[in-house]
Short mmCIF file of N, CA and C in Angstrom, two decimals:
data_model
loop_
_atom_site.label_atom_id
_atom_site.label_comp_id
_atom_site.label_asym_id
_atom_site.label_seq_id
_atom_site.Cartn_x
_atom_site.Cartn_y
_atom_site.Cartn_z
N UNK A 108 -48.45 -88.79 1.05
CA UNK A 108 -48.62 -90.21 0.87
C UNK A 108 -48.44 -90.92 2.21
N UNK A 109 -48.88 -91.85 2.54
CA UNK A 109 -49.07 -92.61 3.68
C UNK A 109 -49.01 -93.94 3.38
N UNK A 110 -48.27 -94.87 3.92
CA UNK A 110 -48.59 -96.54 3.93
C UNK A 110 -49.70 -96.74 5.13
N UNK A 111 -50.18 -98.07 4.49
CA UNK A 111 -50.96 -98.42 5.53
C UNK A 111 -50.37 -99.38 6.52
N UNK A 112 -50.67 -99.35 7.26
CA UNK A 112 -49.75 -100.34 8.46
C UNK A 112 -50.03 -100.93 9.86
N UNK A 113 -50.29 -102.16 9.99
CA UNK A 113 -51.25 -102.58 11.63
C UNK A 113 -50.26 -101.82 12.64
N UNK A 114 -50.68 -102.14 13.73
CA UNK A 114 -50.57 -101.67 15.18
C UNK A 114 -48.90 -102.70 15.15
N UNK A 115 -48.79 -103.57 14.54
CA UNK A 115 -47.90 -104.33 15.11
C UNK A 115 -46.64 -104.25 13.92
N UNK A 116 -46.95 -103.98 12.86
CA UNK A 116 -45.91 -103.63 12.12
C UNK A 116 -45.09 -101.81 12.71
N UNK A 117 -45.80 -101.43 13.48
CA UNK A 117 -45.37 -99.96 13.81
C UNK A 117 -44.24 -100.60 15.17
N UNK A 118 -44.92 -101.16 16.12
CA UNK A 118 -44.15 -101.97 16.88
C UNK A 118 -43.14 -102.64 16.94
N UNK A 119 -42.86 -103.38 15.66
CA UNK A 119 -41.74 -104.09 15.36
C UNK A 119 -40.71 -102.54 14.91
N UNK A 120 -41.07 -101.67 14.29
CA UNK A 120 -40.89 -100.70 13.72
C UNK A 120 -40.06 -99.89 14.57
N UNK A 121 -40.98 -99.42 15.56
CA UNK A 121 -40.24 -98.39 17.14
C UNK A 121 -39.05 -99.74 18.09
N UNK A 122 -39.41 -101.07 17.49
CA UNK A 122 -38.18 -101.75 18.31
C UNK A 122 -37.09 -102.13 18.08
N UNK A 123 -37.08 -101.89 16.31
CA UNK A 123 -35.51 -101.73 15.48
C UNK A 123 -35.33 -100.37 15.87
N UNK A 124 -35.84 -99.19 15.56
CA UNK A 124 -35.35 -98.31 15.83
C UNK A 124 -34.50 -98.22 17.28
N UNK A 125 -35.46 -98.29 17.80
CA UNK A 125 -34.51 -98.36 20.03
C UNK A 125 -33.59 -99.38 19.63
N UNK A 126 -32.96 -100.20 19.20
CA UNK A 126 -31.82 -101.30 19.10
C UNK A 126 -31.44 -100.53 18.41
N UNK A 127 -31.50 -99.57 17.46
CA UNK A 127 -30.38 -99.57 16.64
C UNK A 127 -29.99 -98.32 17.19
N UNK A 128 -30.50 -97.56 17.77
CA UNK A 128 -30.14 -95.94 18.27
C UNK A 128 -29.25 -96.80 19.98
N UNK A 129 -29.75 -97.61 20.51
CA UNK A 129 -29.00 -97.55 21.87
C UNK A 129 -28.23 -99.04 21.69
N UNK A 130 -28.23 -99.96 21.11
CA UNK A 130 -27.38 -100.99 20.42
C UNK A 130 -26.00 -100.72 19.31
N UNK A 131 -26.38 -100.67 18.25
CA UNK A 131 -25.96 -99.76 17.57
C UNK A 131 -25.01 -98.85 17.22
N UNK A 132 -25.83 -97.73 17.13
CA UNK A 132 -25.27 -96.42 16.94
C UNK A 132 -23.89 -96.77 17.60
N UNK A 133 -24.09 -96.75 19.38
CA UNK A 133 -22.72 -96.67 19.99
C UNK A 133 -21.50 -97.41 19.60
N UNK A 134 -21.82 -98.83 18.83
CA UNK A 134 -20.86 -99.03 18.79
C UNK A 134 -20.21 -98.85 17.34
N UNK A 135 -21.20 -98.34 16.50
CA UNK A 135 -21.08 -97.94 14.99
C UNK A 135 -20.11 -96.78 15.29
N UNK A 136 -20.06 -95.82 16.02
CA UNK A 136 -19.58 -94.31 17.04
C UNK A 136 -18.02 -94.91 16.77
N UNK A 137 -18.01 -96.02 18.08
CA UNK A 137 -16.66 -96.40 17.97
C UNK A 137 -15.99 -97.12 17.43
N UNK A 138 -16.07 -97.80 16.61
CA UNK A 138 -15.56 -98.12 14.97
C UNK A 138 -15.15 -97.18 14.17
N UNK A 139 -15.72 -96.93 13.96
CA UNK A 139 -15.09 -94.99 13.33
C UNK A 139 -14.50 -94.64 14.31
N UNK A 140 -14.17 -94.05 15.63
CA UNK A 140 -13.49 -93.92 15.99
C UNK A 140 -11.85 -94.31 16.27
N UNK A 141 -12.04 -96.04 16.19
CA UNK A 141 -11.01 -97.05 16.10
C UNK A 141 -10.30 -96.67 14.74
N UNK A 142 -11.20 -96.86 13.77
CA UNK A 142 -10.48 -96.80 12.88
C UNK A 142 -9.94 -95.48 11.92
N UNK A 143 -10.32 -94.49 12.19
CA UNK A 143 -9.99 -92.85 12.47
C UNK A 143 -8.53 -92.99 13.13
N UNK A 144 -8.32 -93.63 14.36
CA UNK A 144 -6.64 -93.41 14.89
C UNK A 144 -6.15 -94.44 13.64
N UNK A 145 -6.14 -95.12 12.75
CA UNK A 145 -5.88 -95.94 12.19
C UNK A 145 -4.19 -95.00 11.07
N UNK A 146 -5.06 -93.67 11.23
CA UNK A 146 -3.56 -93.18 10.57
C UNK A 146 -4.62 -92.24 9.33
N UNK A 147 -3.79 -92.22 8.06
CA UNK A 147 -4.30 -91.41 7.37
C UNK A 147 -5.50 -91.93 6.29
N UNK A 148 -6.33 -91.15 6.67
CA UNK A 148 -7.51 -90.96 6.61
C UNK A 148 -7.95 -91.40 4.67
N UNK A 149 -7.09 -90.82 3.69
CA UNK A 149 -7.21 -90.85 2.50
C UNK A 149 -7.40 -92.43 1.83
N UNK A 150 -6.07 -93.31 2.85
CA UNK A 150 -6.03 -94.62 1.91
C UNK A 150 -6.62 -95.30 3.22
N UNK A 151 -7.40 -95.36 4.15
CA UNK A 151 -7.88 -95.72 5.22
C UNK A 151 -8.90 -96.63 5.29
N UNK A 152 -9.17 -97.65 4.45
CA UNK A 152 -10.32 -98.54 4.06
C UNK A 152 -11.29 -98.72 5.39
N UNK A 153 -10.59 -99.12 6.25
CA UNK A 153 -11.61 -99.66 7.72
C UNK A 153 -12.31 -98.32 8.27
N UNK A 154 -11.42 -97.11 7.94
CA UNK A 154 -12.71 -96.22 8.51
C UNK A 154 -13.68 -95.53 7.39
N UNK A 155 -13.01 -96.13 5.98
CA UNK A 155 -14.20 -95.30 5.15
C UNK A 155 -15.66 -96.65 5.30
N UNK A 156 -15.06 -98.00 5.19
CA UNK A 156 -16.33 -98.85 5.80
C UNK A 156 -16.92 -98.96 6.99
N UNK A 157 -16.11 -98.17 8.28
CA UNK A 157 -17.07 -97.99 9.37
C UNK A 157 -17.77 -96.66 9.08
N UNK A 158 -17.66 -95.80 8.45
CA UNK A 158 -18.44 -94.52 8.14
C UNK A 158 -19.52 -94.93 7.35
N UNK A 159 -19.30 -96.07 6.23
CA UNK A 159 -20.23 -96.40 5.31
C UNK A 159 -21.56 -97.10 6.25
N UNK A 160 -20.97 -97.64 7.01
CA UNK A 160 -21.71 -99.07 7.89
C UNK A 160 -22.74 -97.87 9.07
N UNK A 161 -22.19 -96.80 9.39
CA UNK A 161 -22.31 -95.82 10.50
C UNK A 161 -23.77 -95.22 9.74
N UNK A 162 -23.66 -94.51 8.79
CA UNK A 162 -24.01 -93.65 7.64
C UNK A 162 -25.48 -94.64 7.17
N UNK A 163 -25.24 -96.29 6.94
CA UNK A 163 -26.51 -96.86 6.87
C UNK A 163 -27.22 -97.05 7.76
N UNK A 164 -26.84 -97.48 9.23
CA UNK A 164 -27.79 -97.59 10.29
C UNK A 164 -28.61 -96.50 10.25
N UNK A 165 -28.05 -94.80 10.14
CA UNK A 165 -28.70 -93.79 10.39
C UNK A 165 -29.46 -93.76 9.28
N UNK A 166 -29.64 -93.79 8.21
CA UNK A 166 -30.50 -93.71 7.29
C UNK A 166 -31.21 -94.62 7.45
N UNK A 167 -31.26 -95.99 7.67
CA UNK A 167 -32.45 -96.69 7.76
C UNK A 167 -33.31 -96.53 9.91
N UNK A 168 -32.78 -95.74 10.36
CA UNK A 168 -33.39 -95.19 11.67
C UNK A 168 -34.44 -93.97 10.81
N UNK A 169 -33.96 -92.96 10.10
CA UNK A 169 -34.52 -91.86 9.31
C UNK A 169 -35.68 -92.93 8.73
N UNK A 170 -35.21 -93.78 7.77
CA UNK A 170 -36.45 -95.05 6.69
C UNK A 170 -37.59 -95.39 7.99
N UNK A 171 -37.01 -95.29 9.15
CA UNK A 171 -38.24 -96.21 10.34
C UNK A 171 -39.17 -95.31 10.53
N UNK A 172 -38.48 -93.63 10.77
CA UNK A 172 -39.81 -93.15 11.47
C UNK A 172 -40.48 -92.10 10.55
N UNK A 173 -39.68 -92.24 9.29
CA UNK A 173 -40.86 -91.35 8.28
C UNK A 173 -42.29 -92.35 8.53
N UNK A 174 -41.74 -93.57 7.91
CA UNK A 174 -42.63 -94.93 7.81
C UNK A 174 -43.46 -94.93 8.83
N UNK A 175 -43.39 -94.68 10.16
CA UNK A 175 -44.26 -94.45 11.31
C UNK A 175 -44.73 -92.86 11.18
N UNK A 176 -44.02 -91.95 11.18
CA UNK A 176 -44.72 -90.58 11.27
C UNK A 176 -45.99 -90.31 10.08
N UNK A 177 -45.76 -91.10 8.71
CA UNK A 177 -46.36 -91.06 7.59
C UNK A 177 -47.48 -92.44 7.86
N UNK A 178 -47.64 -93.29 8.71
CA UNK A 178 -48.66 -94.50 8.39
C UNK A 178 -49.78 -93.97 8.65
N UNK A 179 -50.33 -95.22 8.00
CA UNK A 179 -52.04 -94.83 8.08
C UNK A 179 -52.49 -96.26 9.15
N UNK A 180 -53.09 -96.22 10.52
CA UNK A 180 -52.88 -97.51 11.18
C UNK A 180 -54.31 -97.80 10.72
N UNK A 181 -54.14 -99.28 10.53
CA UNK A 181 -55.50 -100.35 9.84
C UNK A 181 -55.44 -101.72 10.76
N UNK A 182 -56.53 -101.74 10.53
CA UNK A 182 -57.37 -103.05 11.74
C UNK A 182 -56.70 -104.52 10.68
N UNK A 183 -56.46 -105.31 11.47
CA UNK A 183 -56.06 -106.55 10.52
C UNK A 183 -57.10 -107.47 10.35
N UNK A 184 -58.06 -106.89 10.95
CA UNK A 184 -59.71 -108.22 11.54
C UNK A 184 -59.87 -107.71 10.18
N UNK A 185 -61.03 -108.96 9.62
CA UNK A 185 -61.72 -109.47 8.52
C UNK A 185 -62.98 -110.33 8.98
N UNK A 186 -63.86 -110.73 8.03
CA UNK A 186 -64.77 -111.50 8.25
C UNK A 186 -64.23 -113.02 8.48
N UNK A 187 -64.86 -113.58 8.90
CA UNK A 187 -64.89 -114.90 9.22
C UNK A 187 -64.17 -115.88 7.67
N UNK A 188 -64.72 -115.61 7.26
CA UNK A 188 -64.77 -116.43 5.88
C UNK A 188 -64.57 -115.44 4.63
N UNK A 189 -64.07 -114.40 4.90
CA UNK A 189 -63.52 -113.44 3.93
C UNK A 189 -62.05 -113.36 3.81
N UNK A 190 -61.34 -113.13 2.41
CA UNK A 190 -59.77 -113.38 2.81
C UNK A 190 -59.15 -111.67 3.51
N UNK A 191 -58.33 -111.59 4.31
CA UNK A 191 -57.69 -110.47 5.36
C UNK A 191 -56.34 -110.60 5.47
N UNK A 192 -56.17 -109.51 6.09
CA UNK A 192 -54.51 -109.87 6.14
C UNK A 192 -54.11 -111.13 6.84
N UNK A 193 -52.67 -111.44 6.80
CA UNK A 193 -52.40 -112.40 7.33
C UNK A 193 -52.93 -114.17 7.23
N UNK A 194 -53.77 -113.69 5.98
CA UNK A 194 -54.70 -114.87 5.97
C UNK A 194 -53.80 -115.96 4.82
N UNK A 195 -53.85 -117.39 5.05
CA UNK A 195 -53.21 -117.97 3.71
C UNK A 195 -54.03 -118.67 2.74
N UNK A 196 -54.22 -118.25 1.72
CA UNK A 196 -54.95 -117.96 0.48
C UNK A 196 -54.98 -119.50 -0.15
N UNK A 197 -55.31 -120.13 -0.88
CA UNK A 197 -55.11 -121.39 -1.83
C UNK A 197 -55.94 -120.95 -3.27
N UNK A 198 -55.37 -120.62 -4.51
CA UNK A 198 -56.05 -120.01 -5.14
C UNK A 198 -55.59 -120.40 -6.72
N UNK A 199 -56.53 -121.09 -7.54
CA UNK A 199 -56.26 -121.56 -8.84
C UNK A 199 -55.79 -120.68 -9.69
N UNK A 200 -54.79 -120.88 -10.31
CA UNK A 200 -55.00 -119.85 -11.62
C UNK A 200 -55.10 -120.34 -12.77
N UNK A 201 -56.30 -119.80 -13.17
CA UNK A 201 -56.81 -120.69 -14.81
C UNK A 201 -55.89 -120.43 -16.00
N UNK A 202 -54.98 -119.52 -15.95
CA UNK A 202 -54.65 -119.44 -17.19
C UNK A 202 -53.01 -119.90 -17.16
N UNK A 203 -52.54 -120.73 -15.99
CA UNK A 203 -51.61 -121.33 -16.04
C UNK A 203 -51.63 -123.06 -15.53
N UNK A 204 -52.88 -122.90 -15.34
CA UNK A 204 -52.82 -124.40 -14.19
C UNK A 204 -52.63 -125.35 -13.57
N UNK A 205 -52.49 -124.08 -12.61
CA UNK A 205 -51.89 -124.53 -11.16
C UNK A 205 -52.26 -123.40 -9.94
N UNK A 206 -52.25 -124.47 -8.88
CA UNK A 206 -52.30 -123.73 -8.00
C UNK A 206 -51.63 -122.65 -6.88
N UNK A 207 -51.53 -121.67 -6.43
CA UNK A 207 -50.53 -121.37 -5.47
C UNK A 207 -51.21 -120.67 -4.47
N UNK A 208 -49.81 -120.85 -3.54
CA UNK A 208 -50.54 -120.24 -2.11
C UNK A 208 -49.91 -119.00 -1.69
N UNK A 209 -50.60 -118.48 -1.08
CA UNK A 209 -49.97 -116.86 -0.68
C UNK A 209 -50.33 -116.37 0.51
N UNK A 210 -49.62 -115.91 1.64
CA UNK A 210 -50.03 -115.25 2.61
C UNK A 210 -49.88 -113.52 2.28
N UNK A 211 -51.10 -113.01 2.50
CA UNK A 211 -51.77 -111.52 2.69
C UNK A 211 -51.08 -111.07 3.70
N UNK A 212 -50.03 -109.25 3.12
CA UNK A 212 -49.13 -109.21 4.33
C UNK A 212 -49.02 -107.40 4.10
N UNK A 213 -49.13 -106.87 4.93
CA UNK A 213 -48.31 -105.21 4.71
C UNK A 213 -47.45 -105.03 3.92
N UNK A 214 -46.93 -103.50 2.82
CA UNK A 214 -45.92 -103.72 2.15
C UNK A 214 -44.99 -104.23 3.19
N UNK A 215 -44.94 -103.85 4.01
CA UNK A 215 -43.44 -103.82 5.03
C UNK A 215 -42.84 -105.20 5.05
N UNK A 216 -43.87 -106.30 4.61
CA UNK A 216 -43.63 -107.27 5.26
C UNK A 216 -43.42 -108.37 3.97
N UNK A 217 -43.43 -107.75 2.85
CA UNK A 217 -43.38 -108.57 1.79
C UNK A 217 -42.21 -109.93 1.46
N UNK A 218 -42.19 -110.95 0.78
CA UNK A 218 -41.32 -111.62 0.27
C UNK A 218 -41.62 -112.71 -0.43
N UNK A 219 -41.61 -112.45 -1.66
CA UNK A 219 -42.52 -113.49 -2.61
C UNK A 219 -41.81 -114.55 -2.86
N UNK A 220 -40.67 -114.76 -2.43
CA UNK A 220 -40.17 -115.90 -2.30
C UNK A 220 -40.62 -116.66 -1.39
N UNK A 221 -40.83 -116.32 -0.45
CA UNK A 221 -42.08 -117.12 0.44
C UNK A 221 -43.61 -117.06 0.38
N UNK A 222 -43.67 -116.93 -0.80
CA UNK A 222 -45.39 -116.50 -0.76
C UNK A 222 -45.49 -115.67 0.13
N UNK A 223 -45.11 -114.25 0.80
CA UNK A 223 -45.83 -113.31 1.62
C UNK A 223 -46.19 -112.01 0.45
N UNK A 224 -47.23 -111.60 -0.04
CA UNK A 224 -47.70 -111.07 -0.84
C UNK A 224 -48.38 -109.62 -0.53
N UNK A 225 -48.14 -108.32 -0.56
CA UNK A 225 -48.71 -107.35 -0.22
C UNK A 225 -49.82 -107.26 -0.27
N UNK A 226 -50.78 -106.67 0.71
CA UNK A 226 -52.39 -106.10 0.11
C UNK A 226 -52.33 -105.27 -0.93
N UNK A 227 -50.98 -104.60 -0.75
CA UNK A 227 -51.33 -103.76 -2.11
C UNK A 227 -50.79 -104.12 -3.52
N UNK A 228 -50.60 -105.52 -3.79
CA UNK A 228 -50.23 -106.10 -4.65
C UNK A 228 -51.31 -105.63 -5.76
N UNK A 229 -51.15 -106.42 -7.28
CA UNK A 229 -52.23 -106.59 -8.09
C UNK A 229 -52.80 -108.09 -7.57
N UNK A 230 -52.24 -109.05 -6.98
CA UNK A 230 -52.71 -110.03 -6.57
C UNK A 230 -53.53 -109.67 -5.04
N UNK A 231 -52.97 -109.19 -4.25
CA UNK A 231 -53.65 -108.81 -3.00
C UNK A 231 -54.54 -108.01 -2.52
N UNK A 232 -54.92 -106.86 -3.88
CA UNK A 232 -55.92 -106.23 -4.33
C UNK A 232 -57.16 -107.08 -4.25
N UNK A 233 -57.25 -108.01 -5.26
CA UNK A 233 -58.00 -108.97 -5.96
C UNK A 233 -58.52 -109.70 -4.86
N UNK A 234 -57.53 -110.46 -4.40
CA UNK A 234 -58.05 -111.58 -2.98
C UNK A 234 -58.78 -110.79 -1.60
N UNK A 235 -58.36 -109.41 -1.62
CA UNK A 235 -59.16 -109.36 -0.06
C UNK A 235 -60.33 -108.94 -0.34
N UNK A 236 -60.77 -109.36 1.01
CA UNK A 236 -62.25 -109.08 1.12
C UNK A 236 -63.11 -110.44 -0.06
N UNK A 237 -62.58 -111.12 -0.15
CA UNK A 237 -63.40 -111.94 -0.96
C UNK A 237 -63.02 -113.75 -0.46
N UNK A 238 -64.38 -114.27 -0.99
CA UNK A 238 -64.39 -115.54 -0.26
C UNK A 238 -64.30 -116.89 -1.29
N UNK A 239 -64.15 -118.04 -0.41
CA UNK A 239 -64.11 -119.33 -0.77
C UNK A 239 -64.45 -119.57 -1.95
N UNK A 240 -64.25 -119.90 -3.37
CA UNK A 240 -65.05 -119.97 -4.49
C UNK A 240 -65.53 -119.29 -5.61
N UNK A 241 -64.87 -117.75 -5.03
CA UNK A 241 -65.03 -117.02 -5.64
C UNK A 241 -63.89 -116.77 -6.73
N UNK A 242 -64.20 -116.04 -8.16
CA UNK A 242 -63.52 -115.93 -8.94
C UNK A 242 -63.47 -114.64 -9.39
N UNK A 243 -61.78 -114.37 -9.02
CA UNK A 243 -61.58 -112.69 -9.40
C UNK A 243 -60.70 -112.84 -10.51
N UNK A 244 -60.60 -111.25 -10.86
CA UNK A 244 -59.55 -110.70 -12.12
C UNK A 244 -58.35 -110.32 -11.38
N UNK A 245 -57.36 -110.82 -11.95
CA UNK A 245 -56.17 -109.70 -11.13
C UNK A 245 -55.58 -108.99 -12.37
N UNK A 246 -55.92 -107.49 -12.42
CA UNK A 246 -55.65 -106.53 -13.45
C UNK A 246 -54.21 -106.38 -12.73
N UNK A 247 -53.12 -106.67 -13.85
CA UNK A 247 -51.99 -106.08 -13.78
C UNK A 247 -51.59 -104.79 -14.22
N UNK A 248 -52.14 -104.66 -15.35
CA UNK A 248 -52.26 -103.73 -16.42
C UNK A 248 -53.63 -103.34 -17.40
N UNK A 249 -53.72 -102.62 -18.59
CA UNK A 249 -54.48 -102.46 -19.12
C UNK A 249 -54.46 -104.21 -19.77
N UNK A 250 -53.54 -104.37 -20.40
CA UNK A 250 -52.98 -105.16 -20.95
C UNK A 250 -52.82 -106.77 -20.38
N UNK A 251 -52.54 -106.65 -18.95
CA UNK A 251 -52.84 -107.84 -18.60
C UNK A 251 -53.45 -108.42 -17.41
N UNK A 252 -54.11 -109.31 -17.41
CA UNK A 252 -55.57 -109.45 -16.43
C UNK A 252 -55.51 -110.82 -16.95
N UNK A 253 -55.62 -111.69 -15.87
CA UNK A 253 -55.73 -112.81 -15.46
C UNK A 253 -56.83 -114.00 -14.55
N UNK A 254 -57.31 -114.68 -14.68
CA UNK A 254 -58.19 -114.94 -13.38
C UNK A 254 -57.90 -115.85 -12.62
N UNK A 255 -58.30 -115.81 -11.17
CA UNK A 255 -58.04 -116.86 -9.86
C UNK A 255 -59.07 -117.54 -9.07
N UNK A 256 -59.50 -118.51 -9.22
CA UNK A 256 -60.51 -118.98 -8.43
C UNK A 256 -59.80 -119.46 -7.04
N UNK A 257 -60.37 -118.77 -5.59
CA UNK A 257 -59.97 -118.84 -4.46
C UNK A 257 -60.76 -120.75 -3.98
N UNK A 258 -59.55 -121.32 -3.94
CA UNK A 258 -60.19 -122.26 -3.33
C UNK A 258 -60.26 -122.87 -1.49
N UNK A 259 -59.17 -122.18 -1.01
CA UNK A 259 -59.39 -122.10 0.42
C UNK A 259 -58.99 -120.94 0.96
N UNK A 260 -59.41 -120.63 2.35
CA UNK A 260 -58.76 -119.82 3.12
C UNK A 260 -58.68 -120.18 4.56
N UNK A 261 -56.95 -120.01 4.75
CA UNK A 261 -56.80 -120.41 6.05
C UNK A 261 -56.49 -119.33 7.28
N UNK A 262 -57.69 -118.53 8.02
CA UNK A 262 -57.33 -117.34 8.65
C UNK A 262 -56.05 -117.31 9.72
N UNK A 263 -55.71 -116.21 9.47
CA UNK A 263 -53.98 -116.19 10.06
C UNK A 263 -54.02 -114.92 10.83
N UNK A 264 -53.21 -114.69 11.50
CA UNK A 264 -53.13 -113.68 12.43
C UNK A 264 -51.63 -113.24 12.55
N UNK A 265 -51.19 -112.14 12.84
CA UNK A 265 -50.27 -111.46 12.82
C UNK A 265 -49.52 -111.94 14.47
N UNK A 266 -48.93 -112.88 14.08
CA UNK A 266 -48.11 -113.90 15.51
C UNK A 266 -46.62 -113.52 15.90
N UNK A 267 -45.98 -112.45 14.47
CA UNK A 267 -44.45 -111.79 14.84
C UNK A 267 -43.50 -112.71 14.44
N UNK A 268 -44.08 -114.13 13.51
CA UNK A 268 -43.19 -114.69 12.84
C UNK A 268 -42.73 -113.66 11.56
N UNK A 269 -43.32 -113.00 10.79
CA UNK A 269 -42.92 -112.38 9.84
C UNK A 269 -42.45 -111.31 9.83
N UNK A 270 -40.67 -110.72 9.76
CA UNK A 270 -40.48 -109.65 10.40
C UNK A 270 -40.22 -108.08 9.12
N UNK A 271 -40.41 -107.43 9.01
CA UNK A 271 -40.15 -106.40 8.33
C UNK A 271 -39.37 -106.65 7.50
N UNK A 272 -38.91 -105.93 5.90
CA UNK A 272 -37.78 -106.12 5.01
C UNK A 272 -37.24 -104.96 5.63
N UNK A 273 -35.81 -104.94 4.65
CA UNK A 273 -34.68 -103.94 5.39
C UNK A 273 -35.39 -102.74 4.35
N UNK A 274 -35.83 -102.73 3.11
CA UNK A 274 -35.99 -101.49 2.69
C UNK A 274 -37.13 -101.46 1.55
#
């Protein structure tokens, strides 16, 4: 399995990793260390939470470069007037009505609390590659399917305001 992932989500990607291996790590090292002389080890709270704290950096360094060794790298360009990543969407939905807006984003980069919406959503499926006026299905399920008439698109570009989730 492979994610798909621009040139610049890999980037942000290899630059948590280097902060957290030469930032980091070292001083995650000596925290545990500090708190290791702390005495005995059994009822020792500060070094079982610097081990805990130690123990997550390294696993999410491991989470960075499967995620890079495993991507699939994809172009973020689109047509002119076609919706693409990064692009912000304005899009009716008839069967609640109202409108909402959504920016088109890598999983990596998701947060639907801000409208940032995956391509590989059931919603972000639906919207790319398609234009102004047009009216799609967004199949959730067998069961449920909905429709959206796209009423604008505002092309967006991958500028490094939007930074990666932790997991």
């Amino acid at each position: 399995m492979y994610d798909e992932l621009t040139a610049g989500d890999i980037q942000k990607m290899r630059e948590e990793i280097d902060h957290r291996v030469r930032v980091l790590r070292p001083k995650l090292i000596e925290d545990v260390q500090t708190a290791r002389a702390f005495g005995d080890l059994s009822e020792n709270f500060e070094y079982k939470c610097a081990k805990q704290e130690k123990n997550r950096n390294e696993s999410r360094i491991r989470y960075l470069e499967r995620m890079i060794r495993t991507a699939k790298v994809i172009s973020e360009d689109s047509g002119e007037d076609e919706v693409g990543l990064f692009d912000q969407v304005v899009a009716f939905n008839e069967r609640l009505g109202r409108e909402m807006t959504v920016r088109i984003v890598t999983t990596l980069r998701t947060d639907t609390a801000k409208g940032l919406i995956s391509k590989e959503s059931p919603v972000g499926k639906a919207l790319l590659g398609r234009r102004a006026g047009d009216r799609v299905r967004v199949k959730v399920s067998e069961e449920m399917q909905y429709d959206l008439v796209i009423r604008s698109i505002e092309k967006g570009r991958d500028d490094g305001s939007v930074g990666i989730r932790a997991y």
